[in-house]
């Protein structure tokens, strides 16, 4: 259907016109055309859809949504649904949304900031009740300005917003302690005796990458260890990126005894890369991740990591998004180290 | 905002009223209120939002969407975004959607058929261009009838539909060869010498469970092995369900030398349960999964499984959903066994 046909003749055709033409009640026509789950006989259905087609009727679904004011739907924007970190957050949001009688729709940006803005716009168009930005924020002025503008427009008309992580914008937020978790990891590895480290970094402008990286590096500095910039290599938060970064780091610095991957997905990639090259973990290299995604306990060796309460992050974000207060709120959630089998004191042979 | 206020006075306020009150152009008012990413000065923005608030203006977003006819958005309904099977399918859909200039929104049913129907209704209300049902169908008459009704209503007004897997409804479909893959697995295990099997089943009415289970059981029967019904225990397609089912099966039938989990997620749970109880895989029990999710290669022992081209399933479904033909189409995609380390011939000690 072209816009011309729609904006001209078609919009004049009403549901009542369709019902009249089909010789059915308005209620029946509505049931057929508005997707009600209630049963309508095949004959009735055929007559109504035929009439709708003949008249080129377009259902006034959006006007209906407008009258209902909100769609009882929460829109969630994530970076990558196939990343278990987001999958767990979505599980938390979905559980709480179901309890609150809301439906959830998910938009996936694949880490493209421009697509994030498009989705905010789309969700506003769809009149969702609330938007949750579940992906990390960006330390980028232009992006923050554009996002603020979009979200303000949504909020000024009654839409609610909550974000997960540090976002540099004025919105209710649930923030896991990324800095503290990374600091604790650095101290833990230092106390085990490690002195030579490599960091498998996340995407550079993400606030989550920055906070984890800085927490780790600062704690090392406080222990008297200066990490050279070449000992930090991005793995883009992906499994294969983590594998490549691990190899690059160990080739650059054969003395490294401990690798910190900024998320578990990259740590699992690094683990596979080490195994392929016959480098034993933790005997030759200790490896730590971050997040404690469900699979972290199932790889061999099971991964030492920092537990981020992902599902709780989602649930709290939903609670913030559905409640309406003038005061901006930030919920801080603690993180904690989970020690498993991928870490050990450095062996005498490999400690540099 | 209550319905009364909306359906009465409010709907009369137009964007032009807001622009006039704010003393700005219609274009500027539109930019502020319709969430455009283009820059508007803070002063202009403040005036427009103040005017909108004073007039209780509700943006006519739905009418706009109506005029555009479609929102260039594809709605995808999955059972569980946190299941890597669906995550991979979504990745395939998203990639192709981006190439086609479409946005994707995802709805998550958590395997509740009623919620699936609600989401079809919601997506119809939102005027998405196409709906993809990515979750398995159900071998249930009432459900199929209700779903057919909802989708027909959507389709009769120009909406397009595609499904992944066997759905018992008249829609374009992409179907992986679940039966063939399961048959091949049974023959592979039989040829290794296994004669005593346990099956970790999926949710009972899902067509995917049924096809995989039947393929496996039929191939065993053809080889002269009758699987007792007690050797089939549901693990609900979840990790913990798989762990529990594995233990139940081995307690019931200590002679079992090979376990078939109907998806990898359950197989990974079973693997963890075996390890906890000191049962060596594959030395004491061989274990196979289905899907070949990314993590299947990373667990220890790496999982023998059947590769389902998940991302391709998603991409093909999107292609079907965006093209419009009178003839119903079904795309069959092959599956193939991937042999890794979790399978071996039964040991002399344990083969019953």
XYZ file of C-alpha atoms in Angstrom:
704
model
C 0.000 0.000 0.000
C 1.450 3.362 -0.943
C 1.282 6.348 1.340
C -0.789 8.221 -1.210
C -3.583 5.700 -1.139
C -3.487 5.565 2.613
C -3.436 9.240 3.384
C -6.150 9.932 0.853
C -9.190 7.779 0.328
C -8.402 4.913 2.671
C -8.442 6.667 5.974
C -12.068 7.556 5.516
C -13.144 3.906 5.632
C -14.246 3.012 9.136
C -14.811 -0.250 10.929
C -18.535 0.489 10.777
C -18.310 0.651 6.973
C -16.683 -2.773 6.941
C -19.267 -4.250 9.310
C -22.119 -2.866 7.211
C -20.680 -4.215 3.975
C -20.050 -7.630 5.551
C -23.485 -7.691 7.138
C -22.116 -8.395 10.608
C -22.158 -6.576 13.912
C -19.520 -4.001 14.738
C -18.306 -6.300 17.515
C -17.751 -9.169 15.115
C -15.950 -6.990 12.613
C -13.758 -5.687 15.418
C -12.995 -9.192 16.640
C -11.813 -10.224 13.203
C -9.878 -7.118 12.299
C -8.338 -6.208 15.606
C -6.883 -9.612 16.284
C -8.987 -10.611 19.284
C -8.388 -14.132 20.493
C -12.147 -14.762 20.735
C -13.630 -17.164 18.273
C -15.491 -16.036 15.185
C -16.979 -18.514 12.724
C -15.092 -19.109 9.495
C -17.959 -17.756 7.468
C -18.163 -14.498 9.437
C -14.403 -14.136 9.273
C -14.353 -14.606 5.525
C -17.088 -12.031 5.012
C -15.390 -9.440 7.200
C -11.938 -9.833 5.682
C -13.425 -9.768 2.178
C -15.271 -6.555 2.981
C -12.158 -5.029 4.525
C -10.172 -5.909 1.427
C -12.808 -4.548 -0.949
C -12.993 -1.273 0.930
C -9.222 -1.114 1.421
C -9.880 -0.736 5.102
C -6.867 -0.045 7.334
C -7.506 -0.895 10.958
C -7.311 2.100 13.197
C -5.043 0.240 15.557
C -2.985 3.256 16.387
C -5.966 5.341 17.250
C -7.051 2.534 19.547
C -3.670 2.507 21.217
C -3.899 6.263 21.576
C -7.222 6.032 23.330
C -5.797 3.474 25.730
C -3.072 6.043 26.415
C -0.405 3.439 26.912
C 0.045 0.009 25.502
C 1.068 -1.559 28.797
C 4.252 -2.391 27.042
C 7.810 -1.809 28.135
C 10.478 -1.388 25.468
C 13.973 -2.584 26.300
C 17.007 -1.648 24.227
C 20.014 -3.950 24.487
C 23.317 -4.122 22.640
C 23.194 -7.797 21.769
C 20.509 -10.294 22.744
C 22.880 -13.154 21.976
C 25.230 -11.993 24.754
C 24.299 -13.961 27.901
C 24.774 -10.802 29.993
C 21.824 -9.167 28.241
C 19.878 -12.403 28.131
C 20.008 -12.575 31.936
C 19.017 -8.914 32.304
C 16.086 -9.494 29.961
C 15.039 -12.489 32.003
C 14.903 -10.257 35.102
C 12.913 -7.564 33.319
C 10.529 -10.077 31.777
C 9.765 -11.774 35.106
C 8.939 -8.484 36.792
C 7.060 -7.225 33.754
C 4.853 -10.300 33.800
C 4.158 -9.745 37.513
C 3.209 -6.154 36.726
C 0.934 -7.191 33.840
C 3.185 -5.658 31.211
C 4.441 -7.026 27.921
C 8.083 -6.534 27.013
C 9.518 -5.836 23.604
C 13.241 -5.929 22.982
C 15.290 -3.927 20.509
C 18.808 -4.957 19.631
C 21.361 -2.346 18.545
C 24.370 -4.599 17.903
C 26.343 -1.821 19.610
C 25.529 0.819 17.011
C 24.722 4.056 18.845
C 22.788 5.405 15.873
C 20.490 2.396 15.945
C 19.898 3.010 19.640
C 18.543 6.466 18.827
C 16.359 5.006 16.081
C 14.886 2.526 18.523
C 14.115 5.197 21.113
C 12.266 7.013 18.369
C 10.454 3.866 17.264
C 9.397 3.007 20.818
C 8.119 6.530 21.311
C 6.123 6.211 18.099
C 4.721 2.937 19.397
C 3.626 4.695 22.585
C 5.281 2.220 24.937
C 4.763 3.022 28.565
C 8.439 2.900 29.485
C 11.848 2.496 27.892
C 14.729 0.705 29.571
C 18.214 1.192 28.153
C 19.951 -1.987 29.239
C 23.185 -1.480 27.315
C 26.170 0.317 28.710
C 26.345 4.081 28.270
C 28.962 5.779 26.114
C 31.483 8.360 27.225
C 30.738 10.452 24.167
C 29.291 13.954 24.281
C 27.439 13.993 20.970
C 25.790 10.651 21.674
C 24.720 11.712 25.172
C 23.262 14.937 23.813
C 21.260 13.180 21.105
C 20.051 10.508 23.523
C 19.034 13.069 26.134
C 17.044 14.916 23.523
C 15.179 11.796 22.400
C 14.474 10.591 25.915
C 13.392 14.031 27.109
C 10.877 14.190 24.314
C 9.539 10.787 25.317
C 9.483 11.672 29.021
C 7.889 15.084 28.573
C 4.803 13.367 27.233
C 4.442 10.888 30.051
C 6.870 8.182 28.970
C 9.136 6.760 31.653
C 12.767 5.857 31.332
C 15.276 3.816 33.295
C 18.830 2.865 32.411
C 21.194 0.111 33.481
C 24.805 1.091 34.043
C 26.449 4.495 33.965
C 24.902 6.567 31.172
C 25.833 10.216 31.726
C 22.200 11.241 31.360
C 19.515 12.376 33.801
C 17.465 9.197 34.197
C 16.636 6.711 36.915
C 19.452 4.189 36.919
C 20.504 0.808 38.252
C 24.264 0.622 38.417
C 26.347 -2.461 39.245
C 29.626 -1.824 41.039
C 31.945 -2.378 38.076
C 34.803 -0.360 39.514
C 34.698 -2.133 42.883
C 34.470 -5.587 41.308
C 37.448 -4.931 39.048
C 39.475 -3.547 41.968
C 38.730 -6.634 44.027
C 39.846 -8.865 41.137
C 43.157 -7.020 40.814
C 43.830 -7.322 44.552
C 42.875 -10.996 44.503
C 45.318 -11.757 41.658
C 48.031 -9.653 43.301
C 47.578 -11.495 46.592
C 47.932 -14.810 44.731
C 51.377 -13.573 43.725
C 50.807 -12.372 40.165
C 52.908 -9.400 39.011
C 52.564 -9.496 35.224
C 49.094 -8.870 33.792
C 47.242 -8.559 30.520
C 43.813 -6.952 30.101
C 41.332 -8.013 27.429
C 39.384 -4.814 27.055
C 35.796 -4.140 25.924
C 34.692 -1.607 23.271
C 36.548 1.598 24.037
C 33.846 4.228 24.650
C 31.494 2.043 26.699
C 31.235 3.239 30.281
C 31.183 -0.386 31.409
C 34.547 -1.069 29.745
C 36.018 2.088 31.139
C 34.861 1.452 34.704
C 36.078 -2.155 34.776
C 39.394 -1.312 33.125
C 40.033 1.688 35.355
C 39.118 -0.169 38.545
C 41.560 -2.936 37.658
C 44.406 -0.672 36.535
C 44.031 1.672 39.516
C 44.148 -1.168 42.022
C 47.310 -2.488 40.352
C 48.829 0.998 40.478
C 47.995 1.179 44.177
C 49.915 -2.084 44.590
C 52.913 -0.573 42.814
C 52.344 -2.149 39.390
C 52.113 0.061 36.317
C 50.358 -1.681 33.468
C 51.825 -0.618 30.098
C 49.185 0.498 27.547
C 50.295 -2.335 25.220
C 49.145 -4.821 27.861
C 45.540 -3.722 27.206
C 44.015 -5.132 23.995
C 40.364 -4.869 22.990
C 38.328 -8.029 22.505
C 35.090 -6.153 21.718
C 33.074 -8.133 24.286
C 32.876 -11.097 21.880
C 34.132 -14.664 22.254
C 36.347 -14.571 19.167
C 37.621 -11.102 20.019
C 38.625 -12.435 23.448
C 40.472 -15.355 21.860
C 42.443 -13.076 19.530
C 43.276 -10.562 22.255
C 44.586 -13.312 24.562
C 46.996 -14.549 21.907
C 48.154 -11.023 21.043
C 48.850 -10.287 24.707
C 50.791 -13.503 25.330
C 52.862 -12.966 22.186
C 53.678 -9.412 23.230
C 54.382 -10.292 26.835
C 55.352 -13.948 27.305
C 55.886 -13.166 30.978
C 52.165 -12.566 31.619
C 50.824 -14.895 34.317
C 47.308 -13.476 34.670
C 44.738 -12.328 32.107
C 41.704 -10.208 33.012
C 38.926 -10.300 30.430
C 36.369 -7.521 30.991
C 33.509 -9.948 30.455
C 33.012 -13.712 30.708
C 32.220 -14.128 27.025
C 35.713 -12.920 26.109
C 37.254 -14.965 28.941
C 35.656 -18.117 27.514
C 37.092 -17.275 24.092
C 40.504 -16.720 25.695
C 40.240 -20.073 27.476
C 39.613 -21.838 24.174
C 42.556 -20.031 22.560
C 44.880 -21.047 25.399
C 43.722 -24.651 25.167
C 44.310 -24.721 21.391
C 47.874 -23.545 21.911
C 48.534 -25.988 24.721
C 48.833 -23.272 27.364
C 47.455 -24.675 30.615
C 45.092 -22.576 32.719
C 45.584 -21.912 35.544
C 48.996 -23.685 35.697
C 50.688 -21.383 33.194
C 48.236 -18.499 32.968
C 45.427 -17.559 35.358
C 42.335 -16.169 33.724
C 39.469 -14.121 35.175
C 36.262 -12.810 33.637
C 33.441 -10.523 34.744
C 29.628 -10.984 34.960
C 29.226 -14.619 36.070
C 27.032 -15.635 33.165
C 25.467 -19.086 33.666
C 28.010 -20.869 31.480
C 30.996 -19.538 33.486
C 30.637 -22.454 35.909
C 30.408 -25.012 33.104
C 33.609 -24.347 31.165
C 36.827 -26.149 32.101
C 38.501 -24.860 34.140
C 35.426 -23.218 35.672
C 35.893 -19.476 35.503
C 36.862 -17.207 38.379
C 34.849 -14.053 37.811
C 32.902 -11.187 39.366
C 29.239 -11.843 39.904
C 27.012 -9.070 38.561
C 23.392 -9.544 39.683
C 22.154 -9.359 36.091
C 18.619 -10.539 36.567
C 18.236 -8.226 39.570
C 19.567 -5.310 37.501
C 16.716 -5.939 35.093
C 14.064 -6.312 37.774
C 15.123 -3.112 39.566
C 15.225 -1.183 36.298
C 11.666 -2.243 35.567
C 10.533 -1.137 39.018
C 12.117 2.278 38.505
C 10.655 2.586 35.034
C 7.117 1.847 36.173
C 7.119 4.177 39.165
C 6.964 7.901 38.680
C 8.944 10.281 40.868
C 10.289 13.770 40.451
C 13.538 12.909 42.204
C 16.071 11.061 40.105
C 16.972 7.715 41.625
C 20.086 5.581 41.342
C 20.140 2.042 42.714
C 23.662 0.737 43.307
C 24.031 -3.035 43.280
C 27.118 -4.702 44.739
C 29.294 -7.190 42.863
C 31.381 -9.974 44.353
C 34.260 -12.205 43.331
C 33.434 -15.853 42.667
C 36.608 -17.932 42.890
C 36.606 -21.079 40.754
C 39.320 -23.119 39.039
C 40.781 -20.749 36.435
C 43.066 -18.942 38.894
C 46.052 -20.111 40.935
C 49.346 -18.708 42.187
C 51.826 -18.230 39.337
C 54.069 -21.230 38.842
C 57.772 -20.792 39.569
C 58.585 -21.502 35.921
C 56.406 -18.858 34.327
C 56.404 -16.069 36.893
C 58.490 -13.293 35.417
C -3.820 10.161 31.783
C -7.188 8.551 31.965
C -9.047 7.231 28.969
C -11.826 9.730 29.522
C -9.560 12.707 29.198
C -7.916 11.230 26.176
C -10.918 10.206 24.222
C -12.644 13.491 24.939
C -10.957 16.845 25.001
C -7.366 15.832 24.380
C -7.625 14.365 20.974
C -8.747 17.696 19.603
C -5.399 19.357 20.390
C -3.177 19.287 17.321
C 0.501 19.781 16.776
C -0.375 23.097 15.122
C -2.058 24.236 18.363
C 1.113 23.428 20.268
C 3.332 25.220 17.754
C 1.104 28.302 17.848
C 1.089 28.414 21.646
C 4.866 27.939 21.801
C 5.433 30.525 19.085
C 7.537 28.175 16.980
C 7.211 26.657 13.523
C 5.300 23.451 12.983
C 8.556 21.787 11.952
C 10.236 22.700 15.230
C 7.307 21.520 17.316
C 7.332 18.267 15.376
C 11.045 17.797 15.911
C 10.651 18.176 19.661
C 7.517 16.139 20.101
C 8.095 13.367 17.633
C 11.532 12.495 18.883
C 13.557 13.505 15.841
C 17.283 13.188 16.309
C 17.830 16.641 14.769
C 18.999 19.379 17.093
C 16.622 21.976 18.541
C 17.833 24.708 20.885
C 17.149 24.248 24.594
C 14.977 27.344 24.657
C 12.794 26.171 21.753
C 12.539 22.730 23.278
C 11.448 24.125 26.638
C 8.779 26.288 25.039
C 7.373 23.449 22.968
C 7.238 20.919 25.798
C 5.694 23.532 28.118
C 3.026 24.317 25.542
C 2.375 20.611 24.967
C 1.975 20.087 28.687
C -0.342 23.094 29.113
C -2.559 21.932 26.292
C -2.368 18.288 27.350
C -1.237 17.476 23.866
C -0.871 13.810 22.990
C 1.362 13.237 20.004
C -0.449 11.650 17.156
C 2.283 9.095 16.780
C -0.077 6.338 15.866
C -1.742 8.345 13.175
C 1.704 9.065 11.792
C 2.520 5.388 11.774
C -0.771 4.739 10.059
C 0.024 7.209 7.309
C 3.383 5.566 6.788
C 1.401 2.335 6.389
C 4.082 0.210 7.971
C 6.654 0.978 10.550
C 9.453 -0.827 8.736
C 9.620 -2.962 11.789
C 9.648 -6.722 12.070
C 8.313 -8.310 15.232
C 9.880 -11.586 16.327
C 8.316 -13.831 18.952
C 10.658 -16.247 20.735
C 10.221 -18.602 23.666
C 13.215 -17.461 25.661
C 15.795 -14.869 24.647
C 18.204 -16.232 27.224
C 18.345 -19.577 25.403
C 21.367 -19.454 23.043
C 19.312 -21.228 20.353
C 17.002 -18.222 20.099
C 19.851 -15.775 20.573
C 21.512 -17.200 17.449
C 18.281 -17.119 15.462
C 17.767 -13.487 16.483
C 21.286 -12.676 15.394
C 20.465 -14.048 11.935
C 17.212 -12.111 11.713
C 18.798 -8.915 12.948
C 21.642 -9.044 10.431
C 19.261 -9.511 7.515
C 16.825 -6.960 8.911
C 19.576 -4.358 9.075
C 20.527 -5.131 5.458
C 16.878 -4.671 4.486
C 16.598 -1.381 6.388
C 14.237 -2.835 8.976
C 14.218 -2.567 12.741
C 13.543 -5.686 14.773
C 11.607 -5.932 18.000
C 11.604 -9.119 20.025
C 8.860 -10.520 22.238
C 9.604 -13.238 24.726
C 6.876 -15.690 25.750
C 8.795 -17.795 28.274
C 7.037 -20.735 26.652
C 3.537 -19.607 27.610
C 1.273 -20.125 24.577
C -1.226 -17.573 25.872
C 1.471 -14.911 25.944
C 2.347 -15.777 22.359
C -1.193 -14.907 21.313
C -1.026 -11.664 23.295
C 2.156 -10.695 21.508
C 0.698 -11.405 18.069
C -2.138 -9.082 19.030
C 0.248 -6.436 20.352
C 2.399 -6.549 17.219
C -0.690 -6.219 15.065
C -1.755 -3.198 17.104
C 1.710 -1.723 16.581
C 1.325 -2.205 12.826
C 4.592 -4.052 12.371
C 5.291 -5.009 8.793
C 5.901 -8.668 9.526
C 5.777 -11.171 12.351
C 8.201 -14.073 12.688
C 7.329 -16.862 15.101
C 10.754 -18.222 15.994
C 9.645 -20.603 18.722
C 8.655 -24.184 18.107
C 5.042 -24.902 17.239
C 2.737 -26.872 19.491
C 0.952 -30.087 18.658
C -2.231 -28.722 20.213
C -5.464 -28.120 18.314
C -6.883 -25.250 20.374
C -3.615 -23.365 20.287
C -3.234 -23.801 16.528
C -6.791 -22.611 15.970
C -6.322 -19.473 18.092
C -2.970 -18.712 16.500
C -4.311 -19.181 12.990
C -7.116 -16.775 13.767
C -4.773 -14.090 15.065
C -2.307 -14.448 12.225
C -5.026 -14.528 9.569
C -6.384 -11.280 10.876
C -2.929 -9.754 10.716
C -2.242 -11.175 7.246
C -5.612 -10.227 5.788
C -4.694 -6.582 6.286
C -1.322 -6.754 4.627
C 0.814 -8.066 7.473
C 3.273 -10.820 6.606
C 4.102 -13.860 8.633
C 6.859 -16.457 8.673
C 7.513 -19.217 11.156
C 10.553 -21.239 12.142
C 10.013 -24.936 12.771
C 6.926 -27.070 12.289
C 3.866 -25.061 13.308
C 0.784 -26.804 11.933
C -0.439 -23.540 10.437
C -0.620 -22.166 6.914
C 2.357 -19.805 6.879
C 5.692 -19.515 5.105
C 8.105 -21.609 7.111
C 11.775 -22.407 7.567
C 12.153 -25.887 8.986
C 15.381 -27.495 10.191
C 15.639 -31.237 9.729
C 15.066 -32.222 13.357
C 13.894 -35.732 12.555
C 16.855 -36.448 10.276
C 19.388 -35.060 12.725
C 18.015 -37.137 15.591
C 17.974 -40.264 13.425
C 21.587 -39.719 12.456
C 22.537 -39.332 16.128
C 20.853 -42.605 17.061
C 22.623 -44.448 14.256
C 25.946 -42.878 15.197
C 25.617 -43.997 18.833
C 24.430 -47.453 17.781
C 27.409 -47.819 15.452
C 29.735 -46.888 18.315
C 28.335 -49.939 20.098
C 25.811 -48.407 22.487
C 22.723 -50.498 23.246
C 21.270 -48.838 26.375
C 20.003 -45.276 25.992
C 18.342 -42.492 27.954
C 16.570 -39.501 26.395
C 16.390 -36.084 28.068
C 13.221 -34.770 26.496
C 12.013 -31.209 25.818
C 8.601 -29.759 26.746
C 6.051 -32.334 25.714
C 3.780 -30.562 23.205
C 6.483 -28.712 21.292
C 6.805 -29.931 17.745
C 10.581 -29.593 18.032
C 10.675 -31.987 20.995
C 8.380 -34.414 19.288
C 10.346 -34.467 16.024
C 13.711 -34.933 17.687
C 12.436 -37.554 20.109
C 10.595 -39.490 17.416
C 13.512 -39.405 15.012
C 15.791 -40.835 17.675
C 13.379 -43.472 18.959
C 12.397 -44.604 15.455
C 16.004 -45.044 14.366
C 16.656 -47.127 17.489
C 13.591 -49.228 16.754
C 14.860 -49.778 13.213
C 18.079 -51.063 14.772
C 16.115 -53.477 16.929
C 16.186 -51.484 20.184
C 12.931 -50.641 21.936
C 13.311 -47.678 24.268
C 11.059 -48.078 27.344
C 8.924 -44.961 28.073
C 10.659 -44.647 31.479
C 13.936 -44.030 29.654
C 12.524 -40.706 28.405
C 12.487 -37.925 31.040
C 11.711 -34.273 30.357
C 14.341 -31.645 31.083
C 12.189 -28.749 29.824
C 14.935 -27.413 27.536
C 16.680 -25.821 30.552
C 20.163 -26.428 31.957
C 18.948 -27.415 35.428
C 16.148 -29.527 33.975
C 18.752 -31.385 31.938
C 20.895 -31.995 35.018
C 17.966 -33.421 36.978
C 16.763 -35.610 34.118
C 20.249 -37.089 33.620
C 20.434 -38.153 37.252
C 16.907 -39.571 37.222
C 17.704 -41.618 34.127
C 20.970 -43.026 35.486
C 19.324 -43.939 38.781
C 16.496 -45.718 36.973
C 18.750 -47.460 34.479
C 22.340 -47.820 35.745
C 23.097 -49.738 32.551
C 22.665 -46.654 30.350
C 25.802 -45.902 28.334
C 24.516 -43.067 26.168
C 22.334 -40.037 26.922
C 20.630 -37.973 24.232
C 19.581 -34.489 25.368
C 17.166 -32.869 22.915
C 19.061 -29.573 23.089
C 22.592 -28.517 23.997
C 21.492 -26.421 26.956
C 20.151 -29.552 28.685
C 23.209 -31.554 27.600
C 25.475 -29.002 29.284
C 23.414 -29.280 32.461
C 23.666 -33.076 32.251
C 27.428 -32.823 31.794
C 27.728 -30.757 34.974
C 25.543 -33.242 36.883
C 27.689 -36.177 35.727
C 30.868 -34.361 36.744
C 29.460 -33.574 40.200
C 28.727 -37.248 40.744
C 32.120 -38.353 39.468
C 30.678 -40.064 36.403
C 33.192 -39.666 33.587
C 32.013 -38.633 30.135
C 32.537 -40.201 27.685
C 34.366 -43.054 29.512
C 31.323 -44.156 31.523
C 28.490 -42.374 29.725
C 28.453 -40.816 26.270
C 26.403 -37.653 25.939
C 24.978 -35.910 22.884
C 23.062 -32.685 22.482
C 21.284 -30.900 19.624
C 21.637 -27.390 18.093
C 25.392 -26.745 18.273
C 25.079 -23.504 20.223
C 28.382 -21.589 20.379
C 29.252 -22.825 23.872
C 28.950 -26.512 22.874
C 32.557 -26.460 21.679
C 33.798 -24.811 24.886
C 32.556 -27.196 27.551
C 34.692 -30.156 28.650
C 34.384 -32.642 27.119
C 33.378 -30.653 24.045
C 29.885 -31.738 23.058
C 28.974 -34.062 20.213
C 25.777 -32.606 18.814
C 23.696 -31.894 15.723
C 24.361 -28.583 14.041
C 21.195 -26.594 13.338
C 21.940 -23.579 11.126
C 20.306 -21.221 13.614
C 21.438 -17.917 12.238
C 20.496 -19.057 8.724
C 17.054 -20.109 9.986
C 16.559 -16.536 11.136
C 17.864 -14.961 7.948
C 15.681 -17.185 5.724
C 12.620 -16.492 7.850
C 13.154 -12.771 7.442
C 13.483 -13.148 3.675
C 10.215 -15.077 3.552
C 8.486 -12.582 5.804
C 9.465 -9.598 3.689
C 8.510 -11.103 0.351
C 4.926 -11.504 -0.623
C 3.683 -14.508 -2.549
C 0.381 -16.242 -2.877
C 1.990 -19.688 -2.783
C 2.948 -20.938 0.655
C 6.659 -21.652 0.891
C 8.616 -24.003 3.106
C 12.403 -23.864 3.205
C 13.964 -27.051 4.562
C 17.426 -26.656 6.033
C 19.655 -29.684 6.607
C 21.271 -30.555 9.923
C 24.504 -32.471 10.453
C 26.252 -34.337 13.225
C 29.297 -32.652 14.743
C 31.416 -35.258 16.531
C 33.466 -33.918 19.416
C 34.780 -35.432 22.674
C 31.638 -36.303 24.626
C 31.037 -39.588 22.815
C 33.027 -42.839 22.659
C 32.368 -46.562 22.398
C 30.880 -47.942 25.619
C 33.517 -49.306 27.981
C 33.498 -53.066 28.598
C 32.697 -52.475 32.274
C 29.579 -50.409 31.846
C 28.045 -51.749 28.652
C 24.978 -53.653 29.729
